[in-house]
């Protein structure tokens, strides 16, 4: 598979991402290659690693839009708590304010960070701004790798929604979306999840 040109990615070499990956993606022999080439190579051998890699490559806003698009490709989540979390993810894409970012964290806790929607909310919370309570003046920044790990986790859990037998097929679709975001050709998002 030929690599696309990634106009939205600031990194010039895959090895620049190694400190953020915490060993979650094998860059052995790919350190000096452009990220798009490393992604295409990983995708051929291990789609899970490719998802983790591109989650760290994309700018935070693009990565959240990718996660939101993946969630929307899945069927309606079960129950109002998961629907609320998904709706807040979509709301933050439209209004990336600190208020909505903090609402996402609360919704993610209720949904559980072990769900795709909860992990997506956690990724938003870790996307920028302080992790400390809003009233605390001294900011507490998240670890540099935390956002990408949460975003990748959300995508991987979303790919499992229809069961392990469809995981590879679904993840392949999600990776196509990510490649489009990296190339500056994102797919649009629709509105809120219906009750």
PDB file of C-alpha atoms in Angstrom:
ATOM      1  CA  UNK A   1       0.000   0.000   0.000  1.00  0.00           C
ATOM      2  CA  UNK A   2       1.482   3.344  -1.030  1.00  0.00           C
ATOM      3  CA  UNK A   3       1.612   6.018   1.641  1.00  0.00           C
ATOM      4  CA  UNK A   4      -0.369   9.227   1.177  1.00  0.00           C
ATOM      5  CA  UNK A   5       1.133  12.614   1.774  1.00  0.00           C
ATOM      6  CA  UNK A   6       0.173  13.661   5.308  1.00  0.00           C
ATOM      7  CA  UNK A   7      -0.369  17.418   5.231  1.00  0.00           C
ATOM      8  CA  UNK A   8      -1.821  17.579   8.772  1.00  0.00           C
ATOM      9  CA  UNK A   9       1.079  15.844  10.543  1.00  0.00           C
ATOM     10  CA  UNK A  10       3.972  17.980  11.801  1.00  0.00           C
ATOM     11  CA  UNK A  11       6.440  15.125  12.323  1.00  0.00           C
ATOM     12  CA  UNK A  12       9.001  14.441   9.594  1.00  0.00           C
ATOM     13  CA  UNK A  13      10.374  11.122  10.933  1.00  0.00           C
ATOM     14  CA  UNK A  14       8.546   8.290  12.679  1.00  0.00           C
ATOM     15  CA  UNK A  15      11.294   8.097  15.291  1.00  0.00           C
ATOM     16  CA  UNK A  16      10.291  11.516  16.620  1.00  0.00           C
ATOM     17  CA  UNK A  17       7.190   9.855  18.086  1.00  0.00           C
ATOM     18  CA  UNK A  18       9.074   7.137  19.995  1.00  0.00           C
ATOM     19  CA  UNK A  19       9.048   9.032  23.333  1.00  0.00           C
ATOM     20  CA  UNK A  20       5.246   9.310  23.167  1.00  0.00           C
ATOM     21  CA  UNK A  21       4.539   5.719  22.146  1.00  0.00           C
ATOM     22  CA  UNK A  22       5.913   4.122  25.321  1.00  0.00           C
ATOM     23  CA  UNK A  23       6.657   0.934  23.383  1.00  0.00           C
ATOM     24  CA  UNK A  24       3.050   0.601  22.132  1.00  0.00           C
ATOM     25  CA  UNK A  25       4.176   0.583  18.507  1.00  0.00           C
ATOM     26  CA  UNK A  26       7.291  -1.079  17.102  1.00  0.00           C
ATOM     27  CA  UNK A  27       9.351   1.440  15.153  1.00  0.00           C
ATOM     28  CA  UNK A  28      12.248  -0.967  14.606  1.00  0.00           C
ATOM     29  CA  UNK A  29      13.760  -0.005  11.248  1.00  0.00           C
ATOM     30  CA  UNK A  30      11.174   2.722  10.664  1.00  0.00           C
ATOM     31  CA  UNK A  31      12.680   5.509  12.755  1.00  0.00           C
ATOM     32  CA  UNK A  32      13.998   7.497   9.786  1.00  0.00           C
ATOM     33  CA  UNK A  33      10.969   7.012   7.536  1.00  0.00           C
ATOM     34  CA  UNK A  34       8.215   9.603   7.145  1.00  0.00           C
ATOM     35  CA  UNK A  35       5.285   8.887   9.500  1.00  0.00           C
ATOM     36  CA  UNK A  36       2.953   8.083   6.587  1.00  0.00           C
ATOM     37  CA  UNK A  37       5.346   5.376   5.368  1.00  0.00           C
ATOM     38  CA  UNK A  38       5.763   3.959   8.885  1.00  0.00           C
ATOM     39  CA  UNK A  39       1.968   3.882   9.278  1.00  0.00           C
ATOM     40  CA  UNK A  40       1.480   2.075   5.943  1.00  0.00           C
ATOM     41  CA  UNK A  41       4.149  -0.468   6.929  1.00  0.00           C
ATOM     42  CA  UNK A  42       2.668  -1.046  10.396  1.00  0.00           C
ATOM     43  CA  UNK A  43      -0.785  -1.338   8.941  1.00  0.00           C
ATOM     44  CA  UNK A  44       0.338  -4.295   6.819  1.00  0.00           C
ATOM     45  CA  UNK A  45       1.704  -6.198   9.829  1.00  0.00           C
ATOM     46  CA  UNK A  46      -0.251  -4.999  12.901  1.00  0.00           C
ATOM     47  CA  UNK A  47      -3.292  -2.731  12.625  1.00  0.00           C
ATOM     48  CA  UNK A  48      -3.407  -2.234  16.392  1.00  0.00           C
ATOM     49  CA  UNK A  49       0.098  -0.748  16.363  1.00  0.00           C
ATOM     50  CA  UNK A  50      -0.853   1.388  13.379  1.00  0.00           C
ATOM     51  CA  UNK A  51      -3.837   2.786  15.323  1.00  0.00           C
ATOM     52  CA  UNK A  52      -1.656   3.607  18.315  1.00  0.00           C
ATOM     53  CA  UNK A  53       0.930   5.233  16.073  1.00  0.00           C
ATOM     54  CA  UNK A  54      -1.444   7.468  14.124  1.00  0.00           C
ATOM     55  CA  UNK A  55      -3.272   8.526  17.297  1.00  0.00           C
ATOM     56  CA  UNK A  56       0.016  10.101  18.371  1.00  0.00           C
ATOM     57  CA  UNK A  57       0.782  11.518  14.899  1.00  0.00           C
ATOM     58  CA  UNK A  58      -2.401  13.511  14.420  1.00  0.00           C
ATOM     59  CA  UNK A  59      -2.910  16.953  15.922  1.00  0.00           C
ATOM     60  CA  UNK A  60      -5.235  16.635  18.928  1.00  0.00           C
ATOM     61  CA  UNK A  61      -8.258  18.184  17.226  1.00  0.00           C
ATOM     62  CA  UNK A  62      -7.885  15.939  14.178  1.00  0.00           C
ATOM     63  CA  UNK A  63      -7.439  12.896  16.407  1.00  0.00           C
ATOM     64  CA  UNK A  64     -10.622  13.698  18.351  1.00  0.00           C
ATOM     65  CA  UNK A  65     -12.503  14.193  15.090  1.00  0.00           C
ATOM     66  CA  UNK A  66     -11.210  10.785  13.966  1.00  0.00           C
ATOM     67  CA  UNK A  67     -12.357   9.180  17.217  1.00  0.00           C
ATOM     68  CA  UNK A  68     -15.770  10.845  16.898  1.00  0.00           C
ATOM     69  CA  UNK A  69     -16.123   9.626  13.296  1.00  0.00           C
ATOM     70  CA  UNK A  70     -15.273   6.081  14.410  1.00  0.00           C
ATOM     71  CA  UNK A  71     -17.908   6.231  17.154  1.00  0.00           C
ATOM     72  CA  UNK A  72     -20.494   7.455  14.666  1.00  0.00           C
ATOM     73  CA  UNK A  73     -19.810   4.546  12.317  1.00  0.00           C
ATOM     74  CA  UNK A  74     -20.889   2.195  15.086  1.00  0.00           C
ATOM     75  CA  UNK A  75     -24.479   1.526  16.033  1.00  0.00           C
ATOM     76  CA  UNK A  76     -26.184   3.516  18.770  1.00  0.00           C
ATOM     77  CA  UNK A  77     -24.592   2.917  22.166  1.00  0.00           C
ATOM     78  CA  UNK A  78     -26.634   1.016  24.731  1.00  0.00           C
ATOM     79  CA  UNK A  79     -28.133   3.195  27.401  1.00  0.00           C
ATOM     80  CA  UNK A  80     -28.400   6.899  28.113  1.00  0.00           C
ATOM     81  CA  UNK A  81     -25.015   7.154  29.882  1.00  0.00           C
ATOM     82  CA  UNK A  82     -23.064   6.020  26.819  1.00  0.00           C
ATOM     83  CA  UNK A  83     -25.237   8.149  24.526  1.00  0.00           C
ATOM     84  CA  UNK A  84     -24.557  11.189  26.724  1.00  0.00           C
ATOM     85  CA  UNK A  85     -20.808  10.520  26.525  1.00  0.00           C
ATOM     86  CA  UNK A  86     -20.937  10.136  22.735  1.00  0.00           C
ATOM     87  CA  UNK A  87     -22.993  13.317  22.395  1.00  0.00           C
ATOM     88  CA  UNK A  88     -20.468  15.241  24.478  1.00  0.00           C
ATOM     89  CA  UNK A  89     -17.645  14.008  22.233  1.00  0.00           C
ATOM     90  CA  UNK A  90     -19.551  15.380  19.236  1.00  0.00           C
ATOM     91  CA  UNK A  91     -20.359  18.579  21.122  1.00  0.00           C
ATOM     92  CA  UNK A  92     -16.684  19.166  21.947  1.00  0.00           C
ATOM     93  CA  UNK A  93     -15.749  18.787  18.281  1.00  0.00           C
ATOM     94  CA  UNK A  94     -18.139  21.687  17.589  1.00  0.00           C
ATOM     95  CA  UNK A  95     -17.248  23.645  20.756  1.00  0.00           C
ATOM     96  CA  UNK A  96     -13.748  22.754  22.006  1.00  0.00           C
ATOM     97  CA  UNK A  97     -14.118  24.829  25.162  1.00  0.00           C
ATOM     98  CA  UNK A  98     -12.699  24.048  28.587  1.00  0.00           C
ATOM     99  CA  UNK A  99     -16.244  23.797  29.973  1.00  0.00           C
ATOM    100  CA  UNK A 100     -17.191  21.044  27.499  1.00  0.00           C
ATOM    101  CA  UNK A 101     -13.789  19.371  27.994  1.00  0.00           C
ATOM    102  CA  UNK A 102     -14.539  19.068  31.717  1.00  0.00           C
ATOM    103  CA  UNK A 103     -18.097  17.870  31.034  1.00  0.00           C
ATOM    104  CA  UNK A 104     -16.553  15.157  28.856  1.00  0.00           C
ATOM    105  CA  UNK A 105     -14.408  13.979  31.748  1.00  0.00           C
ATOM    106  CA  UNK A 106     -17.456  13.684  34.019  1.00  0.00           C
ATOM    107  CA  UNK A 107     -19.433  11.854  31.323  1.00  0.00           C
ATOM    108  CA  UNK A 108     -16.459   9.579  30.662  1.00  0.00           C
ATOM    109  CA  UNK A 109     -16.278   8.640  34.329  1.00  0.00           C
ATOM    110  CA  UNK A 110     -19.981   7.754  34.327  1.00  0.00           C
ATOM    111  CA  UNK A 111     -19.649   5.764  31.084  1.00  0.00           C
ATOM    112  CA  UNK A 112     -16.470   4.075  32.266  1.00  0.00           C
ATOM    113  CA  UNK A 113     -13.085   4.657  30.672  1.00  0.00           C
ATOM    114  CA  UNK A 114     -13.167   1.012  29.561  1.00  0.00           C
ATOM    115  CA  UNK A 115     -15.852   1.878  26.988  1.00  0.00           C
ATOM    116  CA  UNK A 116     -15.160   3.491  23.627  1.00  0.00           C
ATOM    117  CA  UNK A 117     -17.273   6.512  24.555  1.00  0.00           C
ATOM    118  CA  UNK A 118     -15.650   6.848  27.986  1.00  0.00           C
ATOM    119  CA  UNK A 119     -12.144   6.587  26.522  1.00  0.00           C
ATOM    120  CA  UNK A 120     -13.068   9.195  23.894  1.00  0.00           C
ATOM    121  CA  UNK A 121     -14.196  11.542  26.675  1.00  0.00           C
ATOM    122  CA  UNK A 122     -10.937  10.897  28.520  1.00  0.00           C
ATOM    123  CA  UNK A 123      -8.946  11.692  25.367  1.00  0.00           C
ATOM    124  CA  UNK A 124     -10.765  15.012  25.083  1.00  0.00           C
ATOM    125  CA  UNK A 125     -10.023  15.818  28.708  1.00  0.00           C
ATOM    126  CA  UNK A 126      -6.336  15.068  28.085  1.00  0.00           C
ATOM    127  CA  UNK A 127      -6.235  17.009  24.790  1.00  0.00           C
ATOM    128  CA  UNK A 128      -5.198  20.300  26.355  1.00  0.00           C
ATOM    129  CA  UNK A 129      -5.695  22.300  29.479  1.00  0.00           C
ATOM    130  CA  UNK A 130      -5.149  21.447  33.101  1.00  0.00           C
ATOM    131  CA  UNK A 131      -6.224  18.202  34.747  1.00  0.00           C
ATOM    132  CA  UNK A 132      -6.601  20.074  38.046  1.00  0.00           C
ATOM    133  CA  UNK A 133     -10.017  21.256  39.221  1.00  0.00           C
ATOM    134  CA  UNK A 134     -11.197  24.357  37.354  1.00  0.00           C
ATOM    135  CA  UNK A 135     -10.912  26.531  40.447  1.00  0.00           C
ATOM    136  CA  UNK A 136      -7.250  25.600  41.032  1.00  0.00           C
ATOM    137  CA  UNK A 137      -4.905  28.296  39.747  1.00  0.00           C
ATOM    138  CA  UNK A 138      -1.840  26.061  39.376  1.00  0.00           C
ATOM    139  CA  UNK A 139      -2.306  23.938  36.226  1.00  0.00           C
ATOM    140  CA  UNK A 140      -1.537  20.226  36.155  1.00  0.00           C
ATOM    141  CA  UNK A 141      -0.666  19.111  32.633  1.00  0.00           C
ATOM    142  CA  UNK A 142      -1.217  15.519  31.503  1.00  0.00           C
ATOM    143  CA  UNK A 143       1.771  13.359  30.537  1.00  0.00           C
ATOM    144  CA  UNK A 144       2.653  13.940  26.843  1.00  0.00           C
ATOM    145  CA  UNK A 145       1.666  10.400  25.807  1.00  0.00           C
ATOM    146  CA  UNK A 146      -1.669  10.269  27.673  1.00  0.00           C
ATOM    147  CA  UNK A 147      -3.832  11.847  24.975  1.00  0.00           C
ATOM    148  CA  UNK A 148      -2.668   9.533  22.179  1.00  0.00           C
ATOM    149  CA  UNK A 149      -3.062   6.471  24.372  1.00  0.00           C
ATOM    150  CA  UNK A 150      -6.640   7.405  25.275  1.00  0.00           C
ATOM    151  CA  UNK A 151      -7.538   8.260  21.669  1.00  0.00           C
ATOM    152  CA  UNK A 152      -6.102   4.967  20.394  1.00  0.00           C
ATOM    153  CA  UNK A 153      -7.897   3.088  23.163  1.00  0.00           C
ATOM    154  CA  UNK A 154     -11.208   4.647  22.163  1.00  0.00           C
ATOM    155  CA  UNK A 155     -10.717   3.643  18.529  1.00  0.00           C
ATOM    156  CA  UNK A 156      -9.647   0.087  19.395  1.00  0.00           C
ATOM    157  CA  UNK A 157     -12.646  -0.374  21.709  1.00  0.00           C
ATOM    158  CA  UNK A 158     -14.958   1.054  19.054  1.00  0.00           C
ATOM    159  CA  UNK A 159     -13.562  -1.506  16.593  1.00  0.00           C
ATOM    160  CA  UNK A 160     -14.526  -4.263  19.048  1.00  0.00           C
ATOM    161  CA  UNK A 161     -18.133  -3.134  19.404  1.00  0.00           C
ATOM    162  CA  UNK A 162     -19.489  -5.678  16.904  1.00  0.00           C
ATOM    163  CA  UNK A 163     -17.382  -8.482  18.371  1.00  0.00           C
ATOM    164  CA  UNK A 164     -13.859  -9.812  17.883  1.00  0.00           C
ATOM    165  CA  UNK A 165     -14.759 -11.526  14.599  1.00  0.00           C
ATOM    166  CA  UNK A 166     -15.282  -8.110  12.970  1.00  0.00           C
ATOM    167  CA  UNK A 167     -12.406  -6.312  14.715  1.00  0.00           C
ATOM    168  CA  UNK A 168      -9.894  -6.433  11.838  1.00  0.00           C
ATOM    169  CA  UNK A 169     -12.462  -5.350   9.261  1.00  0.00           C
ATOM    170  CA  UNK A 170     -13.754  -2.495  11.419  1.00  0.00           C
ATOM    171  CA  UNK A 171     -10.277  -1.336  12.424  1.00  0.00           C
ATOM    172  CA  UNK A 172      -9.266  -1.270   8.757  1.00  0.00           C
ATOM    173  CA  UNK A 173     -12.159   1.125   8.058  1.00  0.00           C
ATOM    174  CA  UNK A 174     -11.134   3.272  11.023  1.00  0.00           C
ATOM    175  CA  UNK A 175      -7.519   3.377   9.827  1.00  0.00           C
ATOM    176  CA  UNK A 176      -8.710   4.531   6.405  1.00  0.00           C
ATOM    177  CA  UNK A 177     -10.461   7.410   8.192  1.00  0.00           C
ATOM    178  CA  UNK A 178      -7.312   8.265  10.164  1.00  0.00           C
ATOM    179  CA  UNK A 179      -5.233   8.265   6.989  1.00  0.00           C
ATOM    180  CA  UNK A 180      -7.753  10.696   5.493  1.00  0.00           C
ATOM    181  CA  UNK A 181      -7.518  13.016   8.496  1.00  0.00           C
ATOM    182  CA  UNK A 182      -3.706  12.930   8.318  1.00  0.00           C
ATOM    183  CA  UNK A 183      -3.870  13.768   4.601  1.00  0.00           C
ATOM    184  CA  UNK A 184      -6.232  16.680   5.259  1.00  0.00           C
ATOM    185  CA  UNK A 185      -9.252  14.926   3.734  1.00  0.00           C
ATOM    186  CA  UNK A 186     -11.511  14.187   6.732  1.00  0.00           C
ATOM    187  CA  UNK A 187     -14.987  12.763   6.506  1.00  0.00           C
ATOM    188  CA  UNK A 188     -17.724  14.964   7.997  1.00  0.00           C
ATOM    189  CA  UNK A 189     -19.451  14.266  11.281  1.00  0.00           C
ATOM    190  CA  UNK A 190     -23.180  14.210  11.704  1.00  0.00           C
ATOM    191  CA  UNK A 191     -25.093  15.583  14.699  1.00  0.00           C
ATOM    192  CA  UNK A 192     -25.899  14.069  18.048  1.00  0.00           C
ATOM    193  CA  UNK A 193     -26.696  10.453  18.763  1.00  0.00           C
ATOM    194  CA  UNK A 194     -30.431   9.950  19.041  1.00  0.00           C
ATOM    195  CA  UNK A 195     -31.980   8.532  22.199  1.00  0.00           C
TER     196      UNK A 195
END
